Amino acid sequence: MQKTVLVAGSHGGVGTALVDGFIENGYEVITISRTQMNDSEKHLRIDMSESSSIDVIRDWIAPYMSELIGIVNCAGILYDAQHKPEKNLNQVTGEWLEESMKVNVLSHLHLAQAVGTMITSQSSLKWISLSAKVGSIEDNLSGGWYSYRMTKAALNMFLKTLSIEWQRRASKSSVIGMHPGTTQSTLSEPFTRNWPKEKLYSPTITANRIITQFERMDANSSGHLYHHDGSIIPW
């Protein structure tokens, strides 16, 4: 049977590298993003942060469900042209917090809702959401980055709760979050000028680490947040 993987948020540096990496490892890949990457029927252009995307995604992905073994959701946002990570409380705005919640949480929630109705007791679906170590409450020792931390913490809670529900319905399923590490990209560039080179990874290295974690996932590994080195980060 053909092994099919969905990469959501496939237009970014890590997403593109994941598509290439999965193909190189013999997987069939389908993709979702807000950007029209190609005209293939295996790509869906849609904004997953909008609730209207749920039914559209469900209808599009239904023909692939019998072969779909896993999903990697790369959707996320740290900043934009008007909003940078907050250094103190006074810089936090409800507007940016809401936008961060839409991208960092609702994009994952809506995709899960689209797929969830098609999961059966025999499903062994693997799900990875790219999260962040800074979303760990226990690991927060430096403060700052309010909107990003809060929304990644919300994503982590969503993943933990989803893992419980899906394992009740499909005992072989697995749901995890993963901290991919600081990766070279236009997104990270403003924050990595003085970053140690040995801790700044290429998209290919990051993608290979995610694929390694994906391939060794099983029901026993579900419900955790993983560091890119394979260790578990406390929620």
PDB file of N, CA and C in Angstrom, residues 79-155:
ATOM      1  N   TYR A  79       6.082  36.611  14.210  1.00  0.00           N
ATOM      2  CA  TYR A  79       6.022  38.061  14.085  1.00  0.00           C
ATOM      3  C   TYR A  79       5.580  38.409  12.670  1.00  0.00           C
ATOM      4  N   ASP A  80       5.281  39.689  12.450  1.00  0.00           N
ATOM      5  CA  ASP A  80       5.086  40.206  11.106  1.00  0.00           C
ATOM      6  C   ASP A  80       5.720  41.589  11.023  1.00  0.00           C
ATOM      7  N   ALA A  81       5.444  42.317   9.969  1.00  0.00           N
ATOM      8  CA  ALA A  81       6.109  43.606   9.757  1.00  0.00           C
ATOM      9  C   ALA A  81       5.792  44.622  10.847  1.00  0.00           C
ATOM     10  N   GLN A  82       4.600  44.496  11.446  1.00  0.00           N
ATOM     11  CA  GLN A  82       4.177  45.459  12.472  1.00  0.00           C
ATOM     12  C   GLN A  82       4.353  44.958  13.901  1.00  0.00           C
ATOM     13  N   HIS A  83       4.554  43.663  14.056  1.00  0.00           N
ATOM     14  CA  HIS A  83       4.580  43.089  15.404  1.00  0.00           C
ATOM     15  C   HIS A  83       5.811  42.208  15.581  1.00  0.00           C
ATOM     16  N   LYS A  84       6.596  42.526  16.584  1.00  0.00           N
ATOM     17  CA  LYS A  84       7.761  41.726  16.936  1.00  0.00           C
ATOM     18  C   LYS A  84       7.489  41.022  18.268  1.00  0.00           C
ATOM     19  N   PRO A  85       8.230  39.966  18.609  1.00  0.00           N
ATOM     20  CA  PRO A  85       8.035  39.309  19.897  1.00  0.00           C
ATOM     21  C   PRO A  85       8.149  40.311  21.046  1.00  0.00           C
ATOM     22  N   GLU A  86       7.174  40.300  21.937  1.00  0.00           N
ATOM     23  CA  GLU A  86       7.123  41.298  23.008  1.00  0.00           C
ATOM     24  C   GLU A  86       8.204  41.047  24.057  1.00  0.00           C
ATOM     25  N   LYS A  87       8.867  42.123  24.451  1.00  0.00           N
ATOM     26  CA  LYS A  87       9.888  42.023  25.486  1.00  0.00           C
ATOM     27  C   LYS A  87       9.318  42.310  26.879  1.00  0.00           C
ATOM     28  N   ASN A  88       8.154  42.980  26.928  1.00  0.00           N
ATOM     29  CA  ASN A  88       7.544  43.265  28.220  1.00  0.00           C
ATOM     30  C   ASN A  88       6.030  43.346  28.072  1.00  0.00           C
ATOM     31  N   LEU A  89       5.341  43.392  29.184  1.00  0.00           N
ATOM     32  CA  LEU A  89       3.884  43.343  29.232  1.00  0.00           C
ATOM     33  C   LEU A  89       3.230  44.466  28.445  1.00  0.00           C
ATOM     34  N   ASN A  90       3.796  45.658  28.495  1.00  0.00           N
ATOM     35  CA  ASN A  90       3.195  46.815  27.835  1.00  0.00           C
ATOM     36  C   ASN A  90       3.175  46.705  26.314  1.00  0.00           C
ATOM     37  N   GLN A  91       3.976  45.811  25.773  1.00  0.00           N
ATOM     38  CA  GLN A  91       4.016  45.642  24.327  1.00  0.00           C
ATOM     39  C   GLN A  91       2.960  44.661  23.818  1.00  0.00           C
ATOM     40  N   VAL A  92       2.288  43.969  24.715  1.00  0.00           N
ATOM     41  CA  VAL A  92       1.290  42.973  24.318  1.00  0.00           C
ATOM     42  C   VAL A  92       0.007  43.671  23.879  1.00  0.00           C
ATOM     43  N   THR A  93      -0.530  43.262  22.727  1.00  0.00           N
ATOM     44  CA  THR A  93      -1.808  43.785  22.255  1.00  0.00           C
ATOM     45  C   THR A  93      -2.768  42.635  21.988  1.00  0.00           C
ATOM     46  N   GLY A  94      -4.038  42.890  22.245  1.00  0.00           N
ATOM     47  CA  GLY A  94      -5.045  41.868  21.980  1.00  0.00           C
ATOM     48  C   GLY A  94      -5.114  41.518  20.512  1.00  0.00           C
ATOM     49  N   GLU A  95      -4.905  42.501  19.654  1.00  0.00           N
ATOM     50  CA  GLU A  95      -4.954  42.267  18.208  1.00  0.00           C
ATOM     51  C   GLU A  95      -3.937  41.215  17.778  1.00  0.00           C
ATOM     52  N   TRP A  96      -2.682  41.384  18.228  1.00  0.00           N
ATOM     53  CA  TRP A  96      -1.647  40.442  17.803  1.00  0.00           C
ATOM     54  C   TRP A  96      -1.790  39.098  18.508  1.00  0.00           C
ATOM     55  N   LEU A  97      -2.246  39.111  19.748  1.00  0.00           N
ATOM     56  CA  LEU A  97      -2.476  37.850  20.438  1.00  0.00           C
ATOM     57  C   LEU A  97      -3.542  37.037  19.710  1.00  0.00           C
ATOM     58  N   GLU A  98      -4.608  37.691  19.265  1.00  0.00           N
ATOM     59  CA  GLU A  98      -5.660  36.997  18.530  1.00  0.00           C
ATOM     60  C   GLU A  98      -5.150  36.453  17.195  1.00  0.00           C
ATOM     61  N   GLU A  99      -4.349  37.236  16.491  1.00  0.00           N
ATOM     62  CA  GLU A  99      -3.796  36.761  15.224  1.00  0.00           C
ATOM     63  C   GLU A  99      -2.857  35.582  15.452  1.00  0.00           C
ATOM     64  N   SER A 100      -2.054  35.646  16.503  1.00  0.00           N
ATOM     65  CA  SER A 100      -1.155  34.540  16.834  1.00  0.00           C
ATOM     66  C   SER A 100      -1.938  33.288  17.182  1.00  0.00           C
ATOM     67  N   MET A 101      -3.053  33.468  17.899  1.00  0.00           N
ATOM     68  CA  MET A 101      -3.890  32.323  18.249  1.00  0.00           C
ATOM     69  C   MET A 101      -4.490  31.684  17.000  1.00  0.00           C
ATOM     70  N   LYS A 102      -4.911  32.502  16.048  1.00  0.00           N
ATOM     71  CA  LYS A 102      -5.489  31.975  14.812  1.00  0.00           C
ATOM     72  C   LYS A 102      -4.491  31.073  14.082  1.00  0.00           C
ATOM     73  N   VAL A 103      -3.274  31.574  13.926  1.00  0.00           N
ATOM     74  CA  VAL A 103      -2.296  30.824  13.138  1.00  0.00           C
ATOM     75  C   VAL A 103      -1.693  29.672  13.931  1.00  0.00           C
ATOM     76  N   ASN A 104      -1.314  29.926  15.178  1.00  0.00           N
ATOM     77  CA  ASN A 104      -0.585  28.929  15.965  1.00  0.00           C
ATOM     78  C   ASN A 104      -1.465  27.850  16.575  1.00  0.00           C
ATOM     79  N   VAL A 105      -2.764  28.122  16.699  1.00  0.00           N
ATOM     80  CA  VAL A 105      -3.656  27.140  17.323  1.00  0.00           C
ATOM     81  C   VAL A 105      -4.788  26.718  16.383  1.00  0.00           C
ATOM     82  N   LEU A 106      -5.538  27.692  15.869  1.00  0.00           N
ATOM     83  CA  LEU A 106      -6.709  27.337  15.065  1.00  0.00           C
ATOM     84  C   LEU A 106      -6.334  26.594  13.785  1.00  0.00           C
ATOM     85  N   SER A 107      -5.166  26.887  13.212  1.00  0.00           N
ATOM     86  CA  SER A 107      -4.735  26.159  12.018  1.00  0.00           C
ATOM     87  C   SER A 107      -4.558  24.675  12.303  1.00  0.00           C
ATOM     88  N   HIS A 108      -4.199  24.339  13.510  1.00  0.00           N
ATOM     89  CA  HIS A 108      -4.027  22.944  13.909  1.00  0.00           C
ATOM     90  C   HIS A 108      -5.367  22.336  14.321  1.00  0.00           C
ATOM     91  N   LEU A 109      -6.158  23.105  15.042  1.00  0.00           N
ATOM     92  CA  LEU A 109      -7.481  22.648  15.448  1.00  0.00           C
ATOM     93  C   LEU A 109      -8.352  22.325  14.240  1.00  0.00           C
ATOM     94  N   HIS A 110      -8.422  23.230  13.279  1.00  0.00           N
ATOM     95  CA  HIS A 110      -9.304  23.046  12.132  1.00  0.00           C
ATOM     96  C   HIS A 110      -8.882  21.861  11.269  1.00  0.00           C
ATOM     97  N   LEU A 111      -7.578  21.674  11.099  1.00  0.00           N
ATOM     98  CA  LEU A 111      -7.119  20.510  10.330  1.00  0.00           C
ATOM     99  C   LEU A 111      -7.494  19.215  11.036  1.00  0.00           C
ATOM    100  N   ALA A 112      -7.329  19.189  12.363  1.00  0.00           N
ATOM    101  CA  ALA A 112      -7.708  17.997  13.122  1.00  0.00           C
ATOM    102  C   ALA A 112      -9.209  17.732  13.030  1.00  0.00           C
ATOM    103  N   GLN A 113     -10.011  18.795  13.049  1.00  0.00           N
ATOM    104  CA  GLN A 113     -11.457  18.621  12.929  1.00  0.00           C
ATOM    105  C   GLN A 113     -11.831  18.087  11.554  1.00  0.00           C
ATOM    106  N   ALA A 114     -11.116  18.509  10.526  1.00  0.00           N
ATOM    107  CA  ALA A 114     -11.389  18.022   9.178  1.00  0.00           C
ATOM    108  C   ALA A 114     -11.087  16.542   9.040  1.00  0.00           C
ATOM    109  N   VAL A 115     -10.009  16.107   9.672  1.00  0.00           N
ATOM    110  CA  VAL A 115      -9.570  14.715   9.560  1.00  0.00           C
ATOM    111  C   VAL A 115     -10.272  13.817  10.577  1.00  0.00           C
ATOM    112  N   GLY A 116     -10.567  14.378  11.738  1.00  0.00           N
ATOM    113  CA  GLY A 116     -11.016  13.573  12.870  1.00  0.00           C
ATOM    114  C   GLY A 116     -12.258  12.745  12.623  1.00  0.00           C
ATOM    115  N   THR A 117     -13.196  13.258  11.842  1.00  0.00           N
ATOM    116  CA  THR A 117     -14.437  12.515  11.609  1.00  0.00           C
ATOM    117  C   THR A 117     -14.210  11.266  10.773  1.00  0.00           C
ATOM    118  N   MET A 118     -13.063  11.168  10.119  1.00  0.00           N
ATOM    119  CA  MET A 118     -12.775  10.012   9.262  1.00  0.00           C
ATOM    120  C   MET A 118     -11.861   8.989   9.929  1.00  0.00           C
ATOM    121  N   ILE A 119     -11.490   9.235  11.170  1.00  0.00           N
ATOM    122  CA  ILE A 119     -10.656   8.279  11.898  1.00  0.00           C
ATOM    123  C   ILE A 119     -11.530   7.161  12.458  1.00  0.00           C
ATOM    124  N   THR A 120     -11.125   5.937  12.219  1.00  0.00           N
ATOM    125  CA  THR A 120     -11.867   4.774  12.702  1.00  0.00           C
ATOM    126  C   THR A 120     -11.069   4.051  13.778  1.00  0.00           C
ATOM    127  N   SER A 121     -11.665   3.047  14.355  1.00  0.00           N
ATOM    128  CA  SER A 121     -10.989   2.277  15.416  1.00  0.00           C
ATOM    129  C   SER A 121      -9.744   1.567  14.898  1.00  0.00           C
ATOM    130  N   GLN A 122      -9.642   1.381  13.590  1.00  0.00           N
ATOM    131  CA  GLN A 122      -8.492   0.701  13.005  1.00  0.00           C
ATOM    132  C   GLN A 122      -7.400   1.660  12.556  1.00  0.00           C
ATOM    133  N   SER A 123      -7.644   2.951  12.699  1.00  0.00           N
ATOM    134  CA  SER A 123      -6.671   3.939  12.233  1.00  0.00           C
ATOM    135  C   SER A 123      -5.399   3.909  13.072  1.00  0.00           C
ATOM    136  N   SER A 124      -4.279   4.139  12.408  1.00  0.00           N
ATOM    137  CA  SER A 124      -2.991   4.243  13.108  1.00  0.00           C
ATOM    138  C   SER A 124      -2.292   5.532  12.662  1.00  0.00           C
ATOM    139  N   LEU A 125      -3.068   6.580  12.553  1.00  0.00           N
ATOM    140  CA  LEU A 125      -2.574   7.856  12.044  1.00  0.00           C
ATOM    141  C   LEU A 125      -1.547   8.478  12.986  1.00  0.00           C
ATOM    142  N   LYS A 126      -0.484   9.003  12.398  1.00  0.00           N
ATOM    143  CA  LYS A 126       0.529   9.749  13.142  1.00  0.00           C
ATOM    144  C   LYS A 126       0.328  11.239  12.893  1.00  0.00           C
ATOM    145  N   TRP A 127       0.385  12.021  13.962  1.00  0.00           N
ATOM    146  CA  TRP A 127       0.206  13.475  13.840  1.00  0.00           C
ATOM    147  C   TRP A 127       1.337  14.173  14.575  1.00  0.00           C
ATOM    148  N   ILE A 128       2.028  15.075  13.860  1.00  0.00           N
ATOM    149  CA  ILE A 128       3.030  15.939  14.478  1.00  0.00           C
ATOM    150  C   ILE A 128       2.643  17.388  14.205  1.00  0.00           C
ATOM    151  N   SER A 129       2.543  18.182  15.249  1.00  0.00           N
ATOM    152  CA  SER A 129       2.429  19.626  15.107  1.00  0.00           C
ATOM    153  C   SER A 129       3.757  20.238  15.523  1.00  0.00           C
ATOM    154  N   LEU A 130       4.295  21.111  14.684  1.00  0.00           N
ATOM    155  CA  LEU A 130       5.515  21.810  15.076  1.00  0.00           C
ATOM    156  C   LEU A 130       5.150  22.850  16.122  1.00  0.00           C
ATOM    157  N   SER A 131       5.691  22.690  17.306  1.00  0.00           N
ATOM    158  CA  SER A 131       5.432  23.595  18.419  1.00  0.00           C
ATOM    159  C   SER A 131       6.746  24.292  18.757  1.00  0.00           C
ATOM    160  N   ALA A 132       6.973  24.573  20.021  1.00  0.00           N
ATOM    161  CA  ALA A 132       8.205  25.265  20.406  1.00  0.00           C
ATOM    162  C   ALA A 132       8.481  25.033  21.884  1.00  0.00           C
ATOM    163  N   LYS A 133       9.752  24.949  22.200  1.00  0.00           N
ATOM    164  CA  LYS A 133      10.165  24.787  23.586  1.00  0.00           C
ATOM    165  C   LYS A 133       9.706  25.967  24.436  1.00  0.00           C
ATOM    166  N   VAL A 134       9.630  27.161  23.836  1.00  0.00           N
ATOM    167  CA  VAL A 134       9.209  28.332  24.602  1.00  0.00           C
ATOM    168  C   VAL A 134       7.732  28.253  24.998  1.00  0.00           C
ATOM    169  N   GLY A 135       6.994  27.288  24.459  1.00  0.00           N
ATOM    170  CA  GLY A 135       5.618  27.073  24.866  1.00  0.00           C
ATOM    171  C   GLY A 135       5.493  26.215  26.112  1.00  0.00           C
ATOM    172  N   SER A 136       6.611  25.691  26.593  1.00  0.00           N
ATOM    173  CA  SER A 136       6.608  24.901  27.826  1.00  0.00           C
ATOM    174  C   SER A 136       6.511  25.831  29.034  1.00  0.00           C
ATOM    175  N   ILE A 137       5.503  25.632  29.854  1.00  0.00           N
ATOM    176  CA  ILE A 137       5.339  26.473  31.050  1.00  0.00           C
ATOM    177  C   ILE A 137       6.465  26.209  32.039  1.00  0.00           C
ATOM    178  N   GLU A 138       6.776  24.953  32.239  1.00  0.00           N
ATOM    179  CA  GLU A 138       7.808  24.597  33.217  1.00  0.00           C
ATOM    180  C   GLU A 138       9.188  25.086  32.783  1.00  0.00           C
ATOM    181  N   ASP A 139       9.427  25.158  31.483  1.00  0.00           N
ATOM    182  CA  ASP A 139      10.748  25.523  30.974  1.00  0.00           C
ATOM    183  C   ASP A 139      10.940  27.030  30.850  1.00  0.00           C
ATOM    184  N   ASN A 140       9.887  27.807  31.103  1.00  0.00           N
ATOM    185  CA  ASN A 140       9.975  29.258  30.927  1.00  0.00           C
ATOM    186  C   ASN A 140      10.732  29.897  32.090  1.00  0.00           C
ATOM    187  N   LEU A 141      11.983  30.217  31.835  1.00  0.00           N
ATOM    188  CA  LEU A 141      12.837  30.819  32.858  1.00  0.00           C
ATOM    189  C   LEU A 141      13.275  32.234  32.504  1.00  0.00           C
ATOM    190  N   SER A 142      12.935  32.684  31.299  1.00  0.00           N
ATOM    191  CA  SER A 142      13.439  33.982  30.850  1.00  0.00           C
ATOM    192  C   SER A 142      12.348  34.997  30.538  1.00  0.00           C
ATOM    193  N   GLY A 143      11.082  34.573  30.444  1.00  0.00           N
ATOM    194  CA  GLY A 143       9.993  35.499  30.175  1.00  0.00           C
ATOM    195  C   GLY A 143      10.010  36.045  28.761  1.00  0.00           C
ATOM    196  N   GLY A 144       9.208  37.100  28.526  1.00  0.00           N
ATOM    197  CA  GLY A 144       9.135  37.708  27.211  1.00  0.00           C
ATOM    198  C   GLY A 144       8.362  36.869  26.203  1.00  0.00           C
ATOM    199  N   TRP A 145       8.264  37.396  24.988  1.00  0.00           N
ATOM    200  CA  TRP A 145       7.611  36.705  23.875  1.00  0.00           C
ATOM    201  C   TRP A 145       6.203  36.225  24.268  1.00  0.00           C
ATOM    202  N   TYR A 146       5.429  37.116  24.854  1.00  0.00           N
ATOM    203  CA  TYR A 146       4.143  36.751  25.452  1.00  0.00           C
ATOM    204  C   TYR A 146       3.210  36.023  24.483  1.00  0.00           C
ATOM    205  N   SER A 147       2.919  36.648  23.354  1.00  0.00           N
ATOM    206  CA  SER A 147       1.928  36.078  22.438  1.00  0.00           C
ATOM    207  C   SER A 147       2.391  34.726  21.903  1.00  0.00           C
ATOM    208  N   TYR A 148       3.656  34.628  21.541  1.00  0.00           N
ATOM    209  CA  TYR A 148       4.167  33.363  21.010  1.00  0.00           C
ATOM    210  C   TYR A 148       4.150  32.285  22.089  1.00  0.00           C
ATOM    211  N   ARG A 149       4.612  32.621  23.282  1.00  0.00           N
ATOM    212  CA  ARG A 149       4.610  31.636  24.373  1.00  0.00           C
ATOM    213  C   ARG A 149       3.181  31.178  24.704  1.00  0.00           C
ATOM    214  N   MET A 150       2.261  32.141  24.842  1.00  0.00           N
ATOM    215  CA  MET A 150       0.901  31.786  25.237  1.00  0.00           C
ATOM    216  C   MET A 150       0.206  30.920  24.196  1.00  0.00           C
ATOM    217  N   THR A 151       0.391  31.248  22.924  1.00  0.00           N
ATOM    218  CA  THR A 151      -0.299  30.475  21.890  1.00  0.00           C
ATOM    219  C   THR A 151       0.348  29.109  21.667  1.00  0.00           C
ATOM    220  N   LYS A 152       1.652  29.018  21.830  1.00  0.00           N
ATOM    221  CA  LYS A 152       2.289  27.703  21.737  1.00  0.00           C
ATOM    222  C   LYS A 152       1.918  26.835  22.945  1.00  0.00           C
ATOM    223  N   ALA A 153       1.761  27.453  24.122  1.00  0.00           N
ATOM    224  CA  ALA A 153       1.289  26.695  25.282  1.00  0.00           C
ATOM    225  C   ALA A 153      -0.134  26.188  25.036  1.00  0.00           C
ATOM    226  N   ALA A 154      -0.973  27.029  24.407  1.00  0.00           N
ATOM    227  CA  ALA A 154      -2.331  26.602  24.060  1.00  0.00           C
ATOM    228  C   ALA A 154      -2.292  25.467  23.049  1.00  0.00           C
ATOM    229  N   LEU A 155      -1.405  25.548  22.068  1.00  0.00           N
ATOM    230  CA  LEU A 155      -1.248  24.467  21.100  1.00  0.00           C
ATOM    231  C   LEU A 155      -0.847  23.177  21.798  1.00  0.00           C
TER     232      LEU A 155
END
